[in-house]
Short mmCIF file of C-alpha atoms in Angstrom, two decimals:
data_model
loop_
_atom_site.label_atom_id
_atom_site.label_comp_id
_atom_site.label_asym_id
_atom_site.label_seq_id
_atom_site.Cartn_x
_atom_site.Cartn_y
_atom_site.Cartn_z
CA MET A 1 141.11 35.72 314.31
CA ARG A 2 137.79 34.72 312.84
CA ALA A 3 138.14 37.43 310.17
CA ILE A 4 141.59 36.13 309.26
CA GLY A 5 140.17 32.58 308.94
CA VAL A 6 137.38 33.77 306.64
CA VAL A 7 139.86 35.54 304.38
CA THR A 8 142.12 32.47 304.24
CA GLN A 9 139.18 30.23 303.38
CA CYS A 10 138.08 32.58 300.61
CA ARG A 11 141.59 32.58 299.21
CA ARG A 12 141.49 28.79 299.08
CA HIS A 13 138.27 28.71 297.04
CA VAL A 14 138.76 31.71 294.75
CA ALA A 15 142.20 32.89 293.67
CA LEU A 16 142.15 36.43 292.47
CA THR A 17 144.72 38.02 290.23
CA SER A 18 144.99 41.29 288.39
CA ILE A 19 145.95 41.50 284.72
CA ALA A 20 146.12 44.94 283.15
CA GLY A 21 143.92 46.26 285.87
CA VAL A 22 141.20 43.63 285.29
CA THR A 23 140.58 41.05 287.95
CA VAL A 24 139.92 37.51 286.62
CA SER A 25 139.81 34.09 288.13
CA ALA A 26 142.41 31.37 287.58
CA PHE A 27 139.69 29.19 286.02
CA GLU A 28 138.95 31.87 283.43
CA ILE A 29 142.66 32.18 282.63
CA LEU A 30 142.95 28.40 282.20
CA SER A 31 139.86 28.29 279.96
CA SER A 32 141.17 31.08 277.77
CA THR A 33 144.55 29.38 277.48
CA ILE A 34 142.94 26.07 276.46
CA ALA A 35 140.75 27.86 273.90
CA ALA A 36 143.76 29.66 272.43
CA VAL A 37 145.73 26.43 272.19
CA ALA A 38 142.75 24.75 270.52
CA VAL A 39 142.53 27.55 267.94
CA VAL A 40 146.23 27.24 267.16
CA VAL A 41 145.93 23.46 266.82
CA ASN A 42 142.91 23.79 264.53
CA ILE A 43 144.66 26.35 262.34
CA ALA A 44 147.71 24.09 262.09
CA ALA A 45 145.49 21.14 261.22
CA LEU A 46 143.70 23.15 258.53
CA LEU A 47 147.01 24.29 257.04
CA PHE A 48 148.30 20.73 257.00
CA LEU A 49 145.05 19.50 255.45
CA GLY A 50 145.22 22.22 252.81
CA MET A 51 148.78 21.22 251.95
CA GLN A 52 147.72 17.60 251.68
CA VAL A 53 144.78 18.52 249.43
CA ARG A 54 146.98 20.61 247.14
CA GLN A 55 149.54 17.85 246.94
CA GLY A 56 146.78 15.37 246.21
CA VAL A 57 145.43 17.59 243.42
CA ARG A 58 148.92 17.90 241.90
CA ASN A 59 149.43 14.16 242.10
CA ALA A 60 146.00 13.52 240.57
CA SER A 61 146.68 16.00 237.75
CA ALA A 62 150.02 14.37 237.01
CA ALA A 63 148.45 10.91 237.07
CA ASP A 64 145.60 12.09 234.84
CA ALA A 65 148.05 13.60 232.35
CA ALA A 66 150.04 10.38 232.34
CA ARG A 67 146.87 8.34 231.75
CA LYS A 68 145.82 10.62 228.87
CA GLU A 69 149.26 10.39 227.30
CA GLU A 70 149.23 6.61 227.59
CA TRP A 71 145.70 6.43 226.18
CA THR A 72 146.70 8.64 223.24
CA LYS A 73 149.71 6.46 222.53
CA ARG A 74 147.67 3.27 222.69
CA ARG A 75 144.97 4.76 220.45
CA LYS A 76 147.55 5.75 217.85
CA GLU A 77 149.06 2.26 217.95
CA ALA A 78 145.62 0.66 217.70
CA SER A 79 144.70 2.96 214.81
CA MET A 80 147.83 2.01 212.89
CA GLN A 81 147.20 -1.67 213.55
CA PHE A 82 143.54 -1.37 212.51
CA TYR A 83 144.37 0.42 209.28
CA MET A 84 147.13 -2.01 208.33
CA THR A 85 144.90 -4.97 209.20
CA THR A 86 142.02 -3.71 207.06
CA LEU A 87 144.22 -2.37 204.24
CA GLU A 88 143.88 -5.59 202.24
CA ARG A 89 140.10 -5.46 202.59
CA ARG A 90 140.04 -1.82 201.52
CA GLU A 91 142.17 -2.55 198.46
CA HIS A 92 139.88 -5.45 197.62
CA HIS A 93 136.84 -3.14 197.75
CA ARG A 94 138.62 -0.54 195.62
CA SER A 95 139.81 -3.05 193.04
CA ALA A 96 136.40 -3.10 191.35
CA LEU A 97 136.17 0.70 191.34
CA PRO A 98 137.95 3.53 189.55
CA PRO A 99 140.74 5.36 191.46
CA ASP A 100 139.38 7.67 194.15
CA ARG A 101 140.74 10.77 192.41
CA ASP A 102 139.44 9.96 188.92
CA ARG A 103 136.22 11.97 188.94
CA GLU A 104 135.22 11.28 185.34
CA SER A 105 135.67 7.51 185.64
CA ILE A 106 133.79 7.46 188.94
CA ALA A 107 130.97 9.51 187.40
CA ARG A 108 130.64 7.02 184.54
CA PHE A 109 130.79 4.09 186.95
CA LEU A 110 128.07 5.56 189.17
CA ALA A 111 125.88 6.17 186.14
CA GLU A 112 126.02 2.44 185.42
CA THR A 113 125.06 1.34 188.94
CA LYS A 114 121.35 1.89 188.22
CA ASN A 115 121.31 -1.00 185.78
CA ASP A 116 124.18 -3.07 187.16
CA PRO A 117 123.60 -4.57 190.63
CA ALA A 118 127.20 -5.77 190.86
CA LYS A 119 128.59 -2.26 190.37
CA ASP A 120 126.01 -0.85 192.75
CA ALA A 121 127.05 -3.40 195.37
CA ALA A 122 130.73 -2.57 194.82
CA VAL A 123 130.09 1.12 195.46
CA ARG A 124 128.00 0.50 198.56
CA THR A 125 130.52 -1.99 199.98
CA TYR A 126 133.38 0.47 199.61
CA LEU A 127 131.40 3.36 201.06
CA SER A 128 130.31 1.13 203.94
CA TYR A 129 133.97 0.49 204.72
CA LEU A 130 134.62 4.26 204.75
CA GLU A 131 131.53 4.70 206.94
CA MET A 132 132.95 2.19 209.44
CA LEU A 133 136.29 3.99 209.37
CA GLY A 134 134.53 7.31 209.90
CA THR A 135 132.59 5.95 212.86
CA GLY A 136 135.83 4.92 214.52
CA VAL A 137 137.42 8.32 213.91
CA ASN A 138 134.38 10.39 214.90
CA THR A 139 133.86 8.52 218.18
CA GLY A 140 137.52 8.86 219.13
CA VAL A 141 138.20 5.12 218.99
CA LEU A 142 140.58 5.68 216.06
CA ASP A 143 143.08 8.52 216.02
CA ILE A 144 142.25 11.05 213.28
CA GLU A 145 145.89 12.10 212.94
CA ILE A 146 146.99 8.57 212.08
CA ILE A 147 144.13 8.03 209.60
CA GLU A 148 144.78 11.45 208.06
CA GLN A 149 148.45 10.66 207.56
CA PHE A 150 147.80 7.21 206.11
CA ALA A 151 144.85 7.94 203.82
CA GLY A 152 143.70 11.54 204.22
CA GLY A 153 144.07 12.44 200.57
CA SER A 154 142.14 9.48 199.23
CA ILE A 155 139.39 9.93 201.83
CA ILE A 156 138.92 13.56 200.79
CA ALA A 157 139.00 12.56 197.12
CA ALA A 158 136.44 9.81 197.72
CA TRP A 159 134.03 12.28 199.32
CA ASN A 160 134.65 14.83 196.57
CA ASN A 161 133.79 12.29 193.86
CA TYR A 162 131.13 10.14 195.56
CA GLY A 163 129.54 12.91 197.61
CA PHE A 164 126.97 14.04 195.04
CA TRP A 165 125.84 10.41 194.59
CA ILE A 166 125.50 10.01 198.36
CA ILE A 167 123.41 13.18 198.60
CA GLU A 168 121.12 11.90 195.85
CA VAL A 169 120.69 8.57 197.65
CA ARG A 170 119.86 10.39 200.89
CA GLU A 171 117.20 12.44 199.14
CA GLU A 172 115.81 9.43 197.31
CA PHE A 173 115.32 7.45 200.52
CA SER A 174 114.75 10.47 202.81
CA ALA A 175 117.60 9.20 204.97
CA PRO A 176 120.09 11.99 205.78
CA ALA A 177 122.21 9.64 207.93
CA ILE A 178 123.38 7.50 204.99
CA TYR A 179 127.21 7.55 205.00
CA ARG A 180 127.08 10.50 207.36
CA GLN A 181 130.08 9.33 209.41
CA PHE A 182 132.17 9.12 206.25
CA GLU A 183 131.22 12.69 205.36
CA ILE A 184 132.05 14.01 208.84
CA MET A 185 135.44 12.29 208.76
CA ALA A 186 136.26 13.64 205.30
CA ARG A 187 135.34 17.19 206.31
CA ALA A 188 137.37 16.93 209.54
CA ILE A 189 140.43 15.73 207.64
CA ALA A 190 139.95 18.56 205.14
CA VAL A 191 139.97 21.06 208.01
CA GLU A 192 143.17 19.46 209.34
CA ARG A 193 144.74 19.95 205.91
CA GLY A 194 143.30 23.42 205.35
CA VAL A 195 141.44 22.54 202.14
CA GLU A 196 137.84 22.67 200.93
CA VAL A 197 135.74 19.63 200.07
CA TRP A 198 132.84 19.16 197.71
CA ARG A 199 129.52 20.33 199.05
CA PRO A 200 126.01 20.51 197.57
CA ALA A 201 125.21 23.64 195.60
CA THR A 202 122.51 24.47 198.18
CA GLU A 203 125.01 24.39 201.03
CA PRO A 204 126.81 27.70 201.60
CA ARG A 205 130.55 27.58 201.26
CA SER A 206 132.59 28.42 204.33
CA PRO A 207 135.84 30.37 204.20
CA LEU A 208 138.92 28.26 203.60
CA PRO A 209 140.18 27.15 207.04
CA ALA A 210 143.56 28.41 208.11
CA ASP A 211 146.28 25.82 207.69
CA GLU A 212 147.34 25.38 211.31
CA SER A 213 149.24 22.17 210.60
CA GLY A 214 151.92 24.00 208.63
CA ARG A 215 151.11 21.90 205.58
CA ALA A 216 150.46 23.60 202.23
CA ALA A 217 146.99 23.18 200.77
CA THR A 218 148.56 21.84 197.59
CA ASP A 219 149.71 18.81 199.56
CA ALA A 220 146.17 17.77 200.44
CA ASP A 221 146.25 14.73 198.15
CA ALA A 222 149.67 13.48 199.22
CA ASP A 223 149.35 10.27 201.28
CA LEU A 224 150.72 6.75 201.34
CA ASP A 225 148.36 5.39 198.71
CA ALA A 226 148.58 8.26 196.23
CA GLU A 227 147.02 7.81 192.82
CA PRO A 228 147.21 9.88 189.62
CA GLU A 229 145.40 13.20 189.80
CA PRO A 230 142.36 13.65 187.51
CA ASP A 231 142.25 16.40 184.92
CA ALA A 232 139.10 17.81 186.48
CA ASP A 233 139.31 19.74 189.69
CA PRO A 234 137.51 17.65 192.38
CA ASN A 235 136.79 20.77 194.43
CA SER A 236 135.16 22.64 191.54
CA ASP A 237 131.62 23.91 192.00
CA SER A 238 131.32 25.02 188.38
CA ASP A 239 128.08 24.75 186.44
CA SER A 240 129.60 22.07 184.21
CA GLY A 241 130.46 20.00 187.29
CA ARG A 242 126.92 20.25 188.59
CA GLU A 243 125.49 19.37 185.18
CA SER A 244 127.76 16.33 185.10
CA ALA A 245 126.55 15.29 188.56
CA ARG A 246 122.91 15.53 187.47
CA ALA A 247 123.64 13.54 184.33
CA VAL A 248 125.35 10.79 186.35
CA THR A 249 122.43 10.39 188.72
CA GLY A 250 119.92 10.41 185.90
CA GLY A 251 118.31 13.57 187.22
CA ARG A 252 117.17 11.83 190.39
#
């Protein structure tokens, strides 16, 4: 009887079972079950979190694209408004100067600026306006596409015909930043149009950029404020053109 009581008591404290020939306790089975359930719950939580993260990334990308599109639209609108607002000022500055595409008249005018402060001031005021416009374009505040469509041809022509004078002024004052933003803008617009611009004789010429805009290079001077084309080629790097440039600047 005592032996039977001992066995019964042992059964109360430790329940033994056999699974696949291995004897384990009920406590071990319960622990394993809880651990397995915890793993499943964690995996499910990770999957749900991953789905939420992916959805959040998609939503953020869509929102970012929408913000960029809205910003681009607003920048284009602001660029149009800025150009139209300052158009009168630009025309006022240009009124005292030869047409942007008339290289010979501009060359004669620039030759007279050395002894005529009023003409010198007129040139510098106009170029300062173009420098301000270039700063807006180069910093992304103004949309280059809008400025190119409104005045791309005249901007390129202005650089082609005032560029040598600007280079001479930079060398005279050892200030390479003078009207630098205007130059960068003119070159960028030229790339957009697939045309070359005037460059110093010491600067190597780069290959003509491919016209990715679908616009013919012969249309480079077609814009809203078109003016008569000069007889001389503004993109020419001929010896006669360089001699003319040196004569205009007085050999400075």
